[in-house]
Amino acid sequence: MEQKLMAFGHIQCKIAWKSFETVSRCIKVFRETGSVTRKKGSGRPLKRTDETINAVEEIMENELRTSIRRLAQQMDLS
């Protein structure tokens, strides 16, 4: 029983520390930039481009029996 309580306390401590890190990071970003919003263009780049959308639409119109999995493989989206 004591081990379970210690483990639970450890988990709470880890969660509290993560929250502290998050708040600290937000404060730091706010002090540096005056805002906490993400910079434009930050994050993972999109694969969804006009060219990709048009290519997918064309394949779907011409190959009605193509599965989504096969389509993703053809377009190198998986």
Coordinates of N, CA and C in Angstrom, one line a residue:
M1 N 0.8 -1.2 0.0 CA 0.0 0.0 0.0 C 0.9 1.3 0.0
E2 N 1.9 1.2 0.8 CA 2.8 2.4 0.9 C 3.5 2.7 -0.4
Q3 N 3.9 1.6 -1.1 CA 4.5 1.8 -2.4 C 3.6 2.4 -3.4
K4 N 2.3 2.0 -3.4 CA 1.3 2.6 -4.3 C 1.2 4.1 -4.0
L5 N 1.1 4.5 -2.7 CA 1.0 5.9 -2.4 C 2.2 6.7 -2.8
M6 N 3.4 6.1 -2.6 CA 4.6 6.8 -3.0 C 4.6 6.9 -4.6
A7 N 4.2 5.9 -5.3 CA 4.2 6.0 -6.7 C 3.2 7.1 -7.2
F8 N 2.0 7.1 -6.5 CA 1.0 8.1 -6.9 C 1.6 9.5 -6.6
G9 N 2.3 9.7 -5.5 CA 2.9 11.0 -5.1 C 3.9 11.4 -6.2
H10 N 4.7 10.4 -6.6 CA 5.7 10.6 -7.6 C 5.1 11.1 -8.9
I11 N 4.0 10.5 -9.3 CA 3.3 10.9 -10.5 C 2.8 12.3 -10.4
Q12 N 2.2 12.6 -9.2 CA 1.7 14.0 -9.0 C 2.9 15.0 -9.1
C13 N 4.0 14.6 -8.5 CA 5.2 15.5 -8.6 C 5.6 15.7 -10.0
K14 N 5.7 14.6 -10.8 CA 6.1 14.8 -12.2 C 5.1 15.7 -13.0
I15 N 3.8 15.5 -12.7 CA 2.8 16.4 -13.4 C 3.0 17.8 -13.0
A16 N 3.2 18.0 -11.7 CA 3.3 19.4 -11.2 C 4.6 20.0 -11.8
W17 N 5.7 19.3 -12.0 CA 6.9 19.8 -12.5 C 6.7 20.1 -14.0
K18 N 6.0 19.3 -14.7 CA 5.7 19.6 -16.1 C 4.9 20.8 -16.3
S19 N 3.9 21.0 -15.4 CA 3.1 22.2 -15.4 C 4.0 23.4 -15.1
F20 N 4.9 23.3 -14.2 CA 5.8 24.4 -13.9 C 6.7 24.8 -15.1
E21 N 7.2 23.7 -15.7 CA 8.0 24.0 -16.9 C 7.2 24.7 -18.0
T22 N 6.0 24.2 -18.2 CA 5.1 24.9 -19.2 C 4.9 26.3 -18.9
V23 N 4.5 26.6 -17.7 CA 4.2 28.0 -17.3 C 5.5 28.8 -17.4
S24 N 6.6 28.3 -17.0 CA 7.9 29.0 -17.1 C 8.2 29.3 -18.5
R25 N 8.0 28.4 -19.4 CA 8.3 28.6 -20.8 C 7.4 29.7 -21.4
C26 N 6.1 29.6 -21.0 CA 5.2 30.6 -21.5 C 5.6 32.0 -21.0
I27 N 6.0 32.2 -19.8 CA 6.4 33.4 -19.2 C 7.6 33.9 -20.0
K28 N 8.6 33.0 -20.2 CA 9.8 33.4 -20.9 C 9.5 33.9 -22.3
V29 N 8.7 33.2 -23.1 CA 8.3 33.6 -24.4 C 7.6 34.9 -24.4
F30 N 6.7 35.1 -23.4 CA 5.9 36.4 -23.3 C 6.9 37.5 -23.1
R31 N 7.9 37.4 -22.2 CA 8.8 38.4 -21.9 C 9.7 38.8 -23.1
E32 N 10.0 37.7 -23.9 CA 10.9 38.0 -25.1 C 10.1 38.6 -26.3
T33 N 8.8 38.2 -26.4 CA 8.1 38.6 -27.6 C 6.9 39.4 -27.4
G34 N 6.4 39.4 -26.1 CA 5.2 40.2 -25.8 C 3.9 39.4 -26.2
S35 N 4.1 38.1 -26.5 CA 2.9 37.3 -26.9 C 3.3 35.8 -26.6
V36 N 2.3 35.0 -26.4 CA 2.5 33.6 -26.1 C 2.1 32.8 -27.3
T37 N 1.6 33.4 -28.4 CA 1.2 32.7 -29.6 C 2.4 32.2 -30.3
R38 N 2.2 31.1 -31.1 CA 3.3 30.5 -31.9 C 3.7 31.4 -33.0
K39 N 5.0 31.4 -33.4 CA 5.4 32.1 -34.5 C 4.8 31.6 -35.8
K40 N 4.6 32.4 -36.8 CA 4.1 32.0 -38.0 C 5.1 31.1 -38.7
G41 N 4.6 30.0 -39.2 CA 5.5 29.0 -39.9 C 6.2 28.0 -39.0
S42 N 5.9 28.1 -37.7 CA 6.5 27.2 -36.8 C 5.7 25.9 -36.8
G43 N 6.3 24.8 -36.4 CA 5.6 23.5 -36.4 C 5.9 22.7 -37.6
R44 N 5.2 21.6 -37.7 CA 5.5 20.6 -38.7 C 5.0 21.1 -40.1
P45 N 5.8 21.0 -41.1 CA 5.3 21.5 -42.4 C 4.2 20.6 -43.0
L46 N 3.2 21.2 -43.7 CA 2.1 20.5 -44.2 C 2.5 19.8 -45.5
K47 N 1.9 18.6 -45.7 CA 2.0 17.9 -47.0 C 0.9 18.3 -47.9
R48 N -0.1 18.9 -47.3 CA -1.3 19.3 -48.1 C -1.1 20.6 -48.9
T49 N -0.7 20.4 -50.1 CA -0.5 21.5 -51.0 C -1.6 21.5 -52.1
D50 N -1.7 22.5 -52.8 CA -2.7 22.6 -53.9 C -2.4 21.5 -54.9
E51 N -1.1 21.3 -55.2 CA -0.7 20.2 -56.1 C -1.1 18.8 -55.6
T52 N -0.9 18.6 -54.4 CA -1.2 17.3 -53.8 C -2.7 17.1 -53.8
I53 N -3.5 18.1 -53.5 CA -5.0 18.0 -53.5 C -5.5 17.7 -54.9
N54 N -4.9 18.4 -55.9 CA -5.4 18.1 -57.3 C -5.0 16.7 -57.7
A55 N -3.8 16.3 -57.4 CA -3.4 14.9 -57.7 C -4.3 13.9 -57.1
V56 N -4.6 14.0 -55.8 CA -5.5 13.1 -55.1 C -6.9 13.1 -55.8
E57 N -7.4 14.2 -56.1 CA -8.7 14.3 -56.7 C -8.7 13.6 -58.0
E58 N -7.7 13.8 -58.8 CA -7.6 13.2 -60.1 C -7.5 11.6 -60.0
I59 N -6.7 11.1 -59.1 CA -6.7 9.7 -58.9 C -8.0 9.2 -58.5
M60 N -8.7 9.8 -57.5 CA -10.0 9.4 -57.0 C -11.0 9.4 -58.1
E61 N -11.0 10.3 -59.1 CA -11.9 10.4 -60.2 C -11.7 9.3 -61.2
N62 N -10.4 9.0 -61.5 CA -10.0 8.0 -62.5 C -10.0 6.6 -62.0
E63 N -9.7 6.4 -60.8 CA -9.5 5.0 -60.2 C -10.5 4.9 -59.1
L64 N -11.7 4.6 -59.4 CA -12.8 4.6 -58.4 C -12.6 3.5 -57.3
R65 N -11.9 2.5 -57.6 CA -11.8 1.3 -56.7 C -10.5 1.4 -55.9
T66 N -9.8 2.5 -56.0 CA -8.5 2.6 -55.2 C -8.9 2.9 -53.8
S67 N -8.2 2.1 -52.9 CA -8.5 2.3 -51.4 C -7.7 3.6 -50.9
I68 N -8.0 4.0 -49.8 CA -7.4 5.2 -49.2 C -5.9 4.8 -48.9
R69 N -5.7 3.6 -48.4 CA -4.3 3.1 -48.1 C -3.5 3.1 -49.4
R70 N -4.0 2.6 -50.5 CA -3.3 2.6 -51.8 C -3.0 4.0 -52.3
L71 N -4.0 4.8 -52.1 CA -3.9 6.2 -52.6 C -2.8 6.9 -51.8
A72 N -2.7 6.7 -50.5 CA -1.7 7.3 -49.7 C -0.3 6.8 -50.1
Q73 N -0.2 5.5 -50.4 CA 1.1 4.9 -50.9 C 1.5 5.5 -52.2
Q74 N 0.5 5.7 -53.1 CA 0.8 6.3 -54.4 C 1.3 7.7 -54.3
M75 N 0.7 8.4 -53.4 CA 1.1 9.8 -53.2 C 2.2 10.0 -52.2
D76 N 2.7 9.0 -51.6 CA 3.8 9.0 -50.6 C 3.3 9.9 -49.5
L77 N 2.1 9.6 -49.0 CA 1.6 10.4 -47.9 C 1.5 9.6 -46.6
S78 N 1.9 8.3 -46.7 CA 1.7 7.4 -45.5 C 3.1 7.3 -44.7

